[in-house]
Amino acid sequence: MIENYFIHLLIMIGIYIILTLSLNLALGYTGLINLAHIALFGIGAYTSTLLTNANVPFLLAFIIAGLFTSLFGYFLVFTTNKLKGDYLAMATLGFSFVVFSLMLNLTEITRGPLGIPGIKKPEFFGFIIESNYAYLIFVAIICILSILIITKIIKSPFGRLLQATRDDELGLRILGKNTFSLKCKALMISAFFAGIAGSLFAHYITFIDPTSFALNELILVLTLVIVGGIASIKGSIIAPFIIIFLTESLRFLPLPSSFVGPLREIIYALALLLILYFKPRGIFGKVDIA
Amino acid sequence: MVFMQLFVNSLIIGSIYALVAAGFSLIYTTNKFLHIAHGVSIALGGYLLFLFFNLLGLPFAGACIIAIVLTSLIGLAMYQFVYLPLQKKKASTIILLIASLAILILVQNLIQLFFGANVKSIDYLKVREGISVFGAIITPLQIIIVLIALTLFVLLYLFMKKTTLGKNMRAVSDNKELASIIGIDYKKVAGASFLLGSMLAAVAGILIGMEQNIEPVMGTQLIIKGFTASIIGGIGSVAGVIPGAYILGFAENFGIWYLPSGYKDAIAFGLLFLFLLFRPQGLFGLKKGVKQ
Amino acid sequence: MIEIKNITKKFGGITALDNISFKIEKEKITAIIGPNGSGKSTLFHVISHLIEADRGEILLDGHEIQYLPDYWIASLGISRTFQEVRLFKNLTIAEHIEIAISKNDQSLFKSLFKKEISNNQYDNNNNNQNNNGSNNSKKIKEIIAFVGLEKPLNTIVTELSYGQRKLLDLAVAIAKPHQLLMLDEPVAGVNPALREKIKQVIRELQKKGETIIIIEHDMNFVMDLADYIFVMDYGELIAEGLPKEIQNNKKVLDAYLGN
C-alpha cells in the first residue's frame, strides 16, 4: 500500500520534472515568459488520448502529441514576437484561457467538463504497461531521456544563443543572429516536452478533464521552476522532489478532503511569494528572470 | 427582437467589464505593472457581500459598503505588503506580475477553502420582472448596473481631472521621476490607485454577483476579460478602456449570434490575440510600453 | 562601399535626419561628429535598420539594404557598437566572442553534433591542451589580447568594471566577421588611460585596412584618428572634409558653440 503510494508520487514527480525543465528552457534560458505551459501540457494530454482512442498505436500517438503541441509553441512566439515581457505573459495567459474554454466547449471532441475516461494504457512492441511499477519505469526512462536531451541543447552553442537572447535580444540581432527563429525553436522544443508530459499524464491517470489544466496547475509548475532555480537544470530536477514530497505530506493531516486541494494551492502560492521576495533566482539559479 | 436583446446584454456585461478595466488600467498607468491580482478584488467584493448580507444577515446597503471598503483596503494591502517590498528590492515588472498571479491563486483558494467551490447566489433584486425596452427585456437590476457604472465613470473622470490626487496620479503615470522631483509622494499616489481601483473592482464583483452568481474562479475569468478590454481600448488610457470594454461586450454577445454560446470566452480571448498582434496600443491608446 | 542617399527621418515634430547623403570610403576611418542630438546615432540605427527611415536608401557595395531585417544586415558584414554597452550579462567573456565568431550556432542540428567548448578551458589555471574546438579558443585569446582585456576568459560580465565592459563590447564587434565597423562613441565615459588604449586599438585596425565609421561628439578624439570627417547638426550634414579643414571650419565651430 505504502509502496504503491510512493510509486504514484515518483511517477508524478517524473512528469513534473519534464514539465519544469521544459518550462525552464523557455523561461529561464530563453527569457520567454510562457504562462501557457499548462495549456500545452493539456493539449498534449488530449491529443494523445484522442489518438489512442482512435486506435493509433501508442508510440505514434505519444510522438504526435509532442509534435502537435510544439506547433502551438511556434504559434505563441509568432503571435507575441513584438511584445514586451509582461504583455507576452498576459498573452500566453489569455491563450491558456482560450485552450481551457475550447476544452470545455468542443464537447463532440473532448466531452467538455465530463472529461475522457478509460484512456488506454501504453502498449508497444507487444507489451502493455499495466502495473504502476511498470509505468514508473516507463516514466523514468522518458524523464531521463528528456533531461539528457534538454541538457545537451542547453549546453550546446545553440543553448548559448538562447541565453544571449534572454540577456539582450537586440544585442544578439546586431551580431547577425535571427532571434525570432531562435525563440521559435526554443518554445517549440519546450512545448514538445510539455506535450509528451501530457501524454504520460493522460495514460497514467487514464482520465482527463479540463480542470487538470486550469490556472491552479500553472502555479505549481511556475513555483517549481522558480524555486528550483531560474536557468538551473539541477534545480528543475530537485524542486519537484522537494515540493511534491512536502505537500503530499498534507494528506496525512486530519483535514477534510475538500481542504487538501485548495490548501495545497495556497502553499504553492505562498512558496512562490516567499521565493520571489527572498531569493528570486531560486535555490540553484544564478540568473534573474529576464 | 434579438438584436435589441443582444444590444442590451452587451451594455450590461460591458458595464461590468468597464468597471474592471477602469480599475485595472488605473493601477497599471500609475504603477506600470500588470496587477493580475485585481481579480481578487472582484471576487472579494462578491464574497464579502455574501458573507455580510447572506451569512451574517446585515442590511444590504451596509453589507455592500463594508464589502467595498474592506476590498479596497485589501487592495491597498496587496500594494503595501507585497508589491512595495518587492519594488524596494528592485524587482522587475515580470516578478511583480508573477507575484500578482500568486496572490490571485492564493486568495482564490482561500475563498474556496472558506466558502466552498460551489456557485452561490446573492438573491437580492434578482428575481424581478424585466421591463420591455424597444423589444428587449431588461430587469431593474440590470438597469442599475449600467447606471452605477456610468455614474462611477463620470465620478472617476471628475476625480482624475479636478482633484489634486487625481492630477498627481496622472503626473506619476506620465513621468514618475519628474513627479517625485516636484514633490509628489509616489507611494501615496500608488496606494491611492490601489484603493480606488480595487473599489471599482469590488463594485463590479458585487454587481456581477447579484446579476449572476459568485464562484471562487470569478476573479480570474473577469480579470482576463478586463485585460482584454484594456488592450482593446488602449491600456495606457483609463478613459480609453471603457469603450474598449463595451466593444468587448458587444463582440461577445453578437459573436454568439453565430457561434454556440459556449464560445463566448474564446471570442474574447481571440480578440485579445488579434489586438496584441495587430494593434497592441489599442484603439485609443498611445504606443507606450507594449512593443520592444 | 556604403552609401547613404537622401535619408530622412522624422519623430513627431522633430526632424532627426534631414535628407542626408554621403559616401563612406573603404579602408578609411571616417568620423561623424556633431553636437548632442544632431542625429548621429539615429543615422547608425537607420543603417542597422533598428529604425526605419521615412525616405531614402542605404547601399552596401551598390545593393540596397534599407528594407532588410536588422539581423540580416548585421550578417552581411556590418558590425557595430552602441553608446551604451550592450553585453549579455550572464555570459562569460569567452562565450561572447564565441557567439560573435560562430557561424553554425543557430542550427540546432549542427549545434548538437558538434563538440562543445566547456568553460573550464578558459580558467587561467588550466593550460588549455584540449584540441576540441581549439581554433576557436586560440582566436578568442587573440582578440581579447588585442583589445587589452586582462581578465580570465571565464569571467562573467557582471564581474567586469565599466572600462572592461567597454573593451569587451569593442572586442565582440571586432570579432564578428565584418567588412564595416561602426563605433558609436567608443570612448564615452572612459578614463584617459583607457581612452588612449582604445585609440590604439582603432589605429591597429586601421593598419589592417579596416573600414571604420566612428561617431564622437568630442572633436579632439577624432582629429588625429580620422581620415575624413562629416559634421552633423540638427539632422543635417553641415560640413565635410579632412580633419584640418574641419578644425578651422566656422560653421562647425558655431554648431558646437550653439550659435
CSV table of C-alpha atoms in Angstrom, one decimal, chain A:
chain,number,residue,atom,x,y,z
A,1,MET,CA,0.0,0.0,0.0
A,2,ILE,CA,2.6,2.5,1.1
A,3,GLU,CA,4.8,1.2,-1.8
A,4,ASN,CA,2.0,1.9,-4.3
A,5,TYR,CA,1.7,5.4,-2.9
A,6,PHE,CA,5.4,6.1,-3.3
A,7,ILE,CA,5.4,4.7,-6.8
A,8,HIS,CA,2.5,7.1,-7.6
A,9,LEU,CA,4.4,10.0,-6.2
A,10,LEU,CA,7.5,9.2,-8.2
A,11,ILE,CA,5.6,8.9,-11.4
A,12,MET,CA,4.1,12.4,-10.8
A,13,ILE,CA,7.5,13.7,-9.9
A,14,GLY,CA,8.9,12.3,-13.1
A,15,ILE,CA,6.2,14.0,-15.1
A,16,TYR,CA,6.7,17.3,-13.3
A,17,ILE,CA,10.4,17.2,-13.9
A,18,ILE,CA,9.8,17.1,-17.6
A,19,LEU,CA,7.3,19.9,-17.3
A,20,THR,CA,9.6,22.0,-15.1
A,21,LEU,CA,12.7,21.5,-17.1
A,22,SER,CA,11.0,22.3,-20.3
A,23,LEU,CA,9.4,25.5,-18.9
A,24,ASN,CA,12.8,26.5,-17.5
A,25,LEU,CA,14.2,26.1,-21.0
A,26,ALA,CA,11.7,28.7,-22.3
A,27,LEU,CA,11.5,30.9,-19.2
A,28,GLY,CA,14.9,30.6,-17.6
A,29,TYR,CA,17.2,30.1,-20.5
A,30,THR,CA,15.4,31.9,-23.3
A,31,GLY,CA,13.6,34.6,-21.3
A,32,LEU,CA,10.2,33.8,-22.7
A,33,ILE,CA,7.5,34.3,-20.0
A,34,ASN,CA,5.4,31.5,-21.2
A,35,LEU,CA,2.4,31.2,-18.9
A,36,ALA,CA,0.7,28.8,-21.3
A,37,HIS,CA,2.8,25.8,-20.4
A,38,ILE,CA,0.0,24.0,-18.7
A,39,ALA,CA,-2.3,24.6,-21.6
A,40,LEU,CA,0.4,23.0,-23.8
A,41,PHE,CA,0.5,20.1,-21.3
A,42,GLY,CA,-3.2,19.8,-21.7
A,43,ILE,CA,-3.1,19.9,-25.5
A,44,GLY,CA,-0.6,17.0,-25.3
A,45,ALA,CA,-2.8,15.1,-23.0
A,46,TYR,CA,-5.9,15.4,-25.1
A,47,THR,CA,-4.1,14.8,-28.4
A,48,SER,CA,-2.5,11.6,-27.1
A,49,THR,CA,-5.9,10.5,-25.7
A,50,LEU,CA,-7.9,11.1,-28.8
A,51,LEU,CA,-5.3,9.4,-31.0
A,52,THR,CA,-5.1,6.3,-28.9
A,53,ASN,CA,-8.9,6.2,-28.7
A,54,ALA,CA,-8.9,6.2,-32.4
A,55,ASN,CA,-6.6,3.2,-32.3
A,56,VAL,CA,-3.5,5.0,-33.3
A,57,PRO,CA,-0.5,2.9,-31.8
A,58,PHE,CA,0.7,4.4,-28.6
A,59,LEU,CA,4.2,5.3,-29.5
A,60,LEU,CA,3.0,7.2,-32.6
A,61,ALA,CA,0.3,9.0,-30.6
A,62,PHE,CA,2.9,9.9,-28.0
A,63,ILE,CA,5.2,11.4,-30.5
A,64,ILE,CA,2.4,13.2,-32.4
A,65,ALA,CA,1.2,14.6,-29.2
A,66,GLY,CA,4.6,16.2,-28.7
A,67,LEU,CA,4.9,17.4,-32.2
A,68,PHE,CA,1.3,18.8,-32.4
A,69,THR,CA,1.9,20.7,-29.1
A,70,SER,CA,5.1,22.1,-30.4
A,71,LEU,CA,3.2,23.8,-33.3
A,72,PHE,CA,1.5,25.8,-30.6
A,73,GLY,CA,4.9,26.8,-29.3
A,74,TYR,CA,5.6,28.2,-32.8
A,75,PHE,CA,2.2,29.9,-32.8
A,76,LEU,CA,2.8,31.6,-29.4
A,77,VAL,CA,6.2,33.1,-30.5
A,78,PHE,CA,4.8,34.1,-33.9
A,79,THR,CA,1.9,36.0,-32.4
A,80,THR,CA,3.7,37.6,-29.5
A,81,ASN,CA,7.1,38.3,-31.1
A,82,LYS,CA,6.9,42.0,-30.8
A,83,LEU,CA,5.5,42.1,-27.3
A,84,LYS,CA,7.5,43.1,-24.2
A,85,GLY,CA,7.8,40.5,-21.4
A,86,ASP,CA,4.7,41.5,-19.4
A,87,TYR,CA,2.5,41.5,-22.4
A,88,LEU,CA,3.9,38.2,-23.6
A,89,ALA,CA,3.0,36.8,-20.2
A,90,MET,CA,-0.6,38.1,-20.4
A,91,ALA,CA,-1.0,37.0,-24.0
A,92,THR,CA,0.1,33.5,-23.0
A,93,LEU,CA,-2.2,33.6,-20.1
A,94,GLY,CA,-5.0,34.6,-22.5
A,95,PHE,CA,-4.0,31.7,-24.7
A,96,SER,CA,-4.4,29.3,-21.7
A,97,PHE,CA,-7.9,30.6,-21.2
A,98,VAL,CA,-8.8,30.0,-24.9
A,99,VAL,CA,-7.5,26.5,-24.7
A,100,PHE,CA,-9.3,25.9,-21.4
A,101,SER,CA,-12.5,27.3,-22.9
A,102,LEU,CA,-12.2,25.1,-26.0
A,103,MET,CA,-11.6,22.1,-23.9
A,104,LEU,CA,-14.8,22.8,-22.1
A,105,ASN,CA,-16.8,23.7,-25.2
A,106,LEU,CA,-15.7,21.4,-28.0
A,107,THR,CA,-17.8,18.7,-26.5
A,108,GLU,CA,-18.0,16.5,-29.5
A,109,ILE,CA,-14.3,16.1,-29.3
A,110,THR,CA,-13.4,16.5,-25.7
A,111,ARG,CA,-16.7,15.6,-24.0
A,112,GLY,CA,-16.3,19.0,-22.3
A,113,PRO,CA,-16.5,19.1,-18.5
A,114,LEU,CA,-17.2,15.4,-18.3
A,115,GLY,CA,-13.7,14.6,-19.4
A,116,ILE,CA,-12.5,11.5,-21.1
A,117,PRO,CA,-12.3,8.3,-19.1
A,118,GLY,CA,-10.9,5.0,-19.9
A,119,ILE,CA,-7.8,6.1,-21.5
A,120,LYS,CA,-5.8,3.2,-22.8
A,121,LYS,CA,-2.6,2.1,-21.1
A,122,PRO,CA,0.5,2.4,-23.2
A,123,GLU,CA,1.1,-0.6,-25.4
A,124,PHE,CA,4.1,-1.1,-27.7
A,125,PHE,CA,6.2,-4.0,-29.1
A,126,GLY,CA,3.6,-6.3,-27.6
A,127,PHE,CA,3.9,-5.1,-24.0
A,128,ILE,CA,1.1,-3.4,-22.2
A,129,ILE,CA,2.2,-1.2,-19.4
A,130,GLU,CA,-0.4,-2.3,-16.8
A,131,SER,CA,1.1,-2.0,-13.4
A,132,ASN,CA,2.1,1.2,-11.8
A,133,TYR,CA,5.5,-0.2,-11.3
A,134,ALA,CA,5.9,-0.8,-15.0
A,135,TYR,CA,4.6,2.7,-15.6
A,136,LEU,CA,7.2,4.1,-13.2
A,137,ILE,CA,10.0,2.5,-15.2
A,138,PHE,CA,8.5,3.9,-18.4
A,139,VAL,CA,8.2,7.4,-17.0
A,140,ALA,CA,11.7,7.2,-15.6
A,141,ILE,CA,13.1,6.3,-18.9
A,142,ILE,CA,11.3,9.1,-20.7
A,143,CYS,CA,12.2,11.5,-17.9
A,144,ILE,CA,15.9,10.7,-18.1
A,145,LEU,CA,15.9,10.9,-21.9
A,146,SER,CA,14.2,14.3,-21.7
A,147,ILE,CA,16.8,15.5,-19.1
A,148,LEU,CA,19.6,14.3,-21.3
A,149,ILE,CA,18.2,15.9,-24.5
A,150,ILE,CA,17.3,19.2,-22.9
A,151,THR,CA,20.7,19.4,-21.1
A,152,LYS,CA,22.5,18.8,-24.3
A,153,ILE,CA,20.6,21.5,-26.0
A,154,ILE,CA,21.3,24.0,-23.2
A,155,LYS,CA,25.0,23.2,-23.1
A,156,SER,CA,25.4,23.5,-26.9
A,157,PRO,CA,26.3,26.6,-28.9
A,158,PHE,CA,22.6,26.8,-29.7
A,159,GLY,CA,21.8,26.9,-26.0
A,160,ARG,CA,24.3,29.7,-25.6
A,161,LEU,CA,22.4,31.7,-28.1
A,162,LEU,CA,19.2,31.2,-26.2
A,163,GLN,CA,20.7,32.6,-23.1
A,164,ALA,CA,22.1,35.6,-25.1
A,165,THR,CA,18.5,36.1,-26.4
A,166,ARG,CA,17.3,36.3,-22.8
A,167,ASP,CA,20.1,38.7,-21.8
A,168,ASP,CA,19.9,41.1,-24.7
A,169,GLU,CA,17.9,40.2,-27.8
A,170,LEU,CA,18.7,43.3,-29.7
A,171,GLY,CA,22.4,42.9,-28.9
A,172,LEU,CA,22.2,39.4,-30.4
A,173,ARG,CA,20.4,40.5,-33.5
A,174,ILE,CA,23.2,43.1,-34.1
A,175,LEU,CA,25.6,40.1,-34.1
A,176,GLY,CA,23.7,38.7,-37.1
A,177,LYS,CA,21.6,36.1,-35.3
A,178,ASN,CA,17.9,35.6,-36.2
A,179,THR,CA,16.4,35.7,-32.7
A,180,PHE,CA,12.9,35.2,-33.9
A,181,SER,CA,13.9,31.8,-35.3
A,182,LEU,CA,15.8,31.0,-32.1
A,183,LYS,CA,12.8,31.8,-29.9
A,184,CYS,CA,10.5,29.7,-32.1
A,185,LYS,CA,12.8,26.8,-31.8
A,186,ALA,CA,13.1,27.2,-28.1
A,187,LEU,CA,9.4,27.3,-27.5
A,188,MET,CA,8.7,24.5,-29.9
A,189,ILE,CA,11.1,22.3,-28.0
A,190,SER,CA,9.7,23.4,-24.7
A,191,ALA,CA,6.2,22.7,-26.0
A,192,PHE,CA,7.1,19.3,-27.3
A,193,PHE,CA,8.2,18.2,-23.9
A,194,ALA,CA,5.1,19.7,-22.3
A,195,GLY,CA,3.1,17.7,-24.8
A,196,ILE,CA,4.7,14.4,-24.1
A,197,ALA,CA,4.5,15.0,-20.4
A,198,GLY,CA,0.8,15.5,-21.1
A,199,SER,CA,0.6,12.1,-22.8
A,200,LEU,CA,2.4,10.5,-19.9
A,201,PHE,CA,-0.1,12.1,-17.6
A,202,ALA,CA,-3.1,11.1,-19.5
A,203,HIS,CA,-2.2,7.4,-20.0
A,204,TYR,CA,-1.3,7.1,-16.3
A,205,ILE,CA,-4.3,8.7,-14.7
A,206,THR,CA,-6.5,7.2,-17.5
A,207,PHE,CA,-8.9,10.1,-17.1
A,208,ILE,CA,-8.5,13.7,-18.1
A,209,ASP,CA,-10.8,16.7,-17.9
A,210,PRO,CA,-10.3,20.4,-18.3
A,211,THR,CA,-9.8,21.1,-14.6
A,212,SER,CA,-6.4,19.3,-14.7
A,213,PHE,CA,-5.2,22.0,-16.9
A,214,ALA,CA,-6.5,25.1,-15.2
A,215,LEU,CA,-4.6,28.1,-13.8
A,216,ASN,CA,-4.1,26.3,-10.5
A,217,GLU,CA,-1.7,23.8,-12.1
A,218,LEU,CA,0.3,26.6,-13.7
A,219,ILE,CA,1.2,27.9,-10.2
A,220,LEU,CA,2.7,24.6,-9.3
A,221,VAL,CA,4.9,24.5,-12.3
A,222,LEU,CA,5.9,28.1,-12.1
A,223,THR,CA,6.7,27.6,-8.4
A,224,LEU,CA,8.8,24.5,-9.3
A,225,VAL,CA,10.8,26.4,-11.9
A,226,ILE,CA,11.4,29.5,-9.8
A,227,VAL,CA,12.1,27.7,-6.5
A,228,GLY,CA,14.4,25.2,-8.2
A,229,GLY,CA,16.2,28.0,-9.9
A,230,ILE,CA,16.0,30.1,-13.0
A,231,ALA,CA,18.2,28.5,-15.6
A,232,SER,CA,19.2,25.7,-13.4
A,233,ILE,CA,18.9,22.1,-14.7
A,234,LYS,CA,19.7,20.8,-11.2
A,235,GLY,CA,17.1,23.0,-9.7
A,236,SER,CA,14.4,21.8,-12.1
A,237,ILE,CA,15.1,18.2,-11.2
A,238,ILE,CA,15.4,18.6,-7.4
A,239,ALA,CA,12.5,21.1,-6.9
A,240,PRO,CA,9.7,18.6,-7.9
A,241,PHE,CA,11.1,16.1,-5.3
A,242,ILE,CA,11.1,18.6,-2.5
A,243,ILE,CA,7.9,20.4,-3.2
A,244,ILE,CA,5.8,17.4,-4.0
A,245,PHE,CA,7.0,15.3,-1.1
A,246,LEU,CA,6.4,18.3,1.2
A,247,THR,CA,2.9,19.0,0.0
A,248,GLU,CA,1.9,15.4,-0.2
A,249,SER,CA,2.5,15.1,3.5
A,250,LEU,CA,-0.5,17.3,3.9
A,251,ARG,CA,-2.5,14.2,3.1
A,252,PHE,CA,-1.7,12.8,6.5
A,253,LEU,CA,-3.1,15.8,8.4
A,254,PRO,CA,-6.6,15.3,9.8
A,255,LEU,CA,-8.3,17.6,7.3
A,256,PRO,CA,-11.5,17.1,5.3
A,257,SER,CA,-10.6,16.0,1.7
A,258,SER,CA,-12.1,19.2,0.2
A,259,PHE,CA,-9.5,21.2,2.1
A,260,VAL,CA,-6.5,19.4,0.7
A,261,GLY,CA,-6.7,20.7,-2.8
A,262,PRO,CA,-7.1,24.4,-2.0
A,263,LEU,CA,-4.6,24.1,0.8
A,264,ARG,CA,-2.0,22.7,-1.5
A,265,GLU,CA,-2.5,25.6,-3.9
A,266,ILE,CA,-2.2,28.1,-1.1
A,267,ILE,CA,1.1,26.5,-0.1
A,268,TYR,CA,2.4,26.7,-3.6
A,269,ALA,CA,1.3,30.3,-3.9
A,270,LEU,CA,2.9,31.2,-0.6
A,271,ALA,CA,6.1,29.4,-1.5
A,272,LEU,CA,6.2,31.4,-4.8
A,273,LEU,CA,5.7,34.7,-3.0
A,274,LEU,CA,8.4,33.9,-0.5
A,275,ILE,CA,10.9,32.8,-3.0
A,276,LEU,CA,10.2,35.9,-5.1
A,277,TYR,CA,10.9,38.1,-2.1
A,278,PHE,CA,13.9,36.3,-0.6
A,279,LYS,CA,15.6,34.6,-3.4
A,280,PRO,CA,14.1,35.4,-6.8
A,281,ARG,CA,16.7,33.5,-8.6
A,282,GLY,CA,15.6,30.3,-6.8
A,283,ILE,CA,17.7,27.9,-4.8
A,284,PHE,CA,20.1,26.8,-7.5
A,285,GLY,CA,19.6,29.6,-10.0
A,286,LYS,CA,22.3,32.1,-11.0
A,287,VAL,CA,20.3,34.3,-13.2
A,288,ASP,CA,17.4,36.8,-12.9
A,289,ILE,CA,14.1,36.1,-14.7
A,290,ALA,CA,14.7,38.1,-18.0
